[in-house]
Amino acid sequence: MEEIARSERLIIRKFVQDDLSSFAEYRADPSNAEFQSWSDYTLEDAQALYDKMNAVPFGTEGHWFQLAIASTGSNQLMGDLAVHFIDKDQVEVGFTMAPEFQRKGIAAEALMLLLNFLFKDLNKHRVIAMTDARNEASRRLLEKVGFRKEAHFVDSIFFKGAWGSEFSYALLHSEWN
Ligand SMILES: CC(C)(COP(=O)(O)OP(=O)(O)OC[C@H]1O[C@@H](n2cnc3c(N)ncnc32)[C@H](O)[C@@H]1OP(=O)(O)O)[C@@H](O)C(=O)NCCC(=O)NCCS
């Protein structure tokens, strides 16, 4: 198990094969898919993503990686963080929690652990996040951990059959404590 960070109740670590069935299950939940790029997510989709992610070393520029948010006690997968290494200095992040683990402050704690890792361990300069303008949970989460809203793109993305708007958020290393 390759661990990235931990707190008293959770571990941020690389995905393992055994995570994939839970991962596919919570990605398939319609409430989780509403503002995400996927629908009807399957175990085959999860396997393909896992294989693609493992084909290059973690941190490779131009690639996305999923990190598991797991319970320290049971190592159970509770959610995930998505990390896109845009270039050598900038990173984009995303996040999804299994419905039964939402609204417990876990995503906020996990995102703070990830930001600490990106800024302090990897010395990244800037982290960004994009969210559907209707996704209140995502906006609240980003603002809670200190992201600044930098842009509101109106009807900028054709998404699940309709034009959608997005907010762009960012956080600089110099703003992170
Ligand atoms: C976004 C998501 C990861 C938040 O996870 P979470 O574990 O519920 O977040 P937390 O418990 O750490 O809460 C963070 C903040 O968001 C708020 N929040 C969480 N869910 C909310 C909801 N459904 N509506 C309004 N606010 C919400 C919390 O109240 C908290 O703010 P506060 O402490 O100021 O009250 C989760 O809702 C999710 O997985 N959504 C589906 C996937 C998705 O849309 N991801 C974002 C893609 S950009």
mmCIF file of C-alpha atoms in Angstrom, residues 4 9-10 13 40 92 101 109 114 127 140 142 154 168:
data_model
loop_
_atom_site.group_PDB
_atom_site.id
_atom_site.type_symbol
_atom_site.label_atom_id
_atom_site.label_comp_id
_atom_site.label_asym_id
_atom_site.label_seq_id
_atom_site.Cartn_x
_atom_site.Cartn_y
_atom_site.Cartn_z
ATOM 1 C CA ILE A 4 0.562 9.605 0.489
ATOM 2 C CA ARG A 9 -9.329 8.655 10.736
ATOM 3 C CA LEU A 10 -8.209 8.457 7.110
ATOM 4 C CA ARG A 13 -3.094 6.099 -0.667
ATOM 5 C CA ASP A 40 -23.812 4.148 -15.704
ATOM 6 C CA GLU A 92 -5.894 20.093 -11.062
ATOM 7 C CA PHE A 101 -19.530 8.822 3.718
ATOM 8 C CA GLU A 109 -10.043 16.564 5.593
ATOM 9 C CA LEU A 114 -3.745 16.224 -0.462
ATOM 10 C CA VAL A 127 -3.693 23.933 -7.650
ATOM 11 C CA ARG A 140 -18.774 24.603 -0.427
ATOM 12 C CA LEU A 142 -13.553 24.095 -2.226
ATOM 13 C CA VAL A 154 -21.327 30.687 -18.659
ATOM 14 C CA SER A 168 -12.957 27.756 -11.873
#
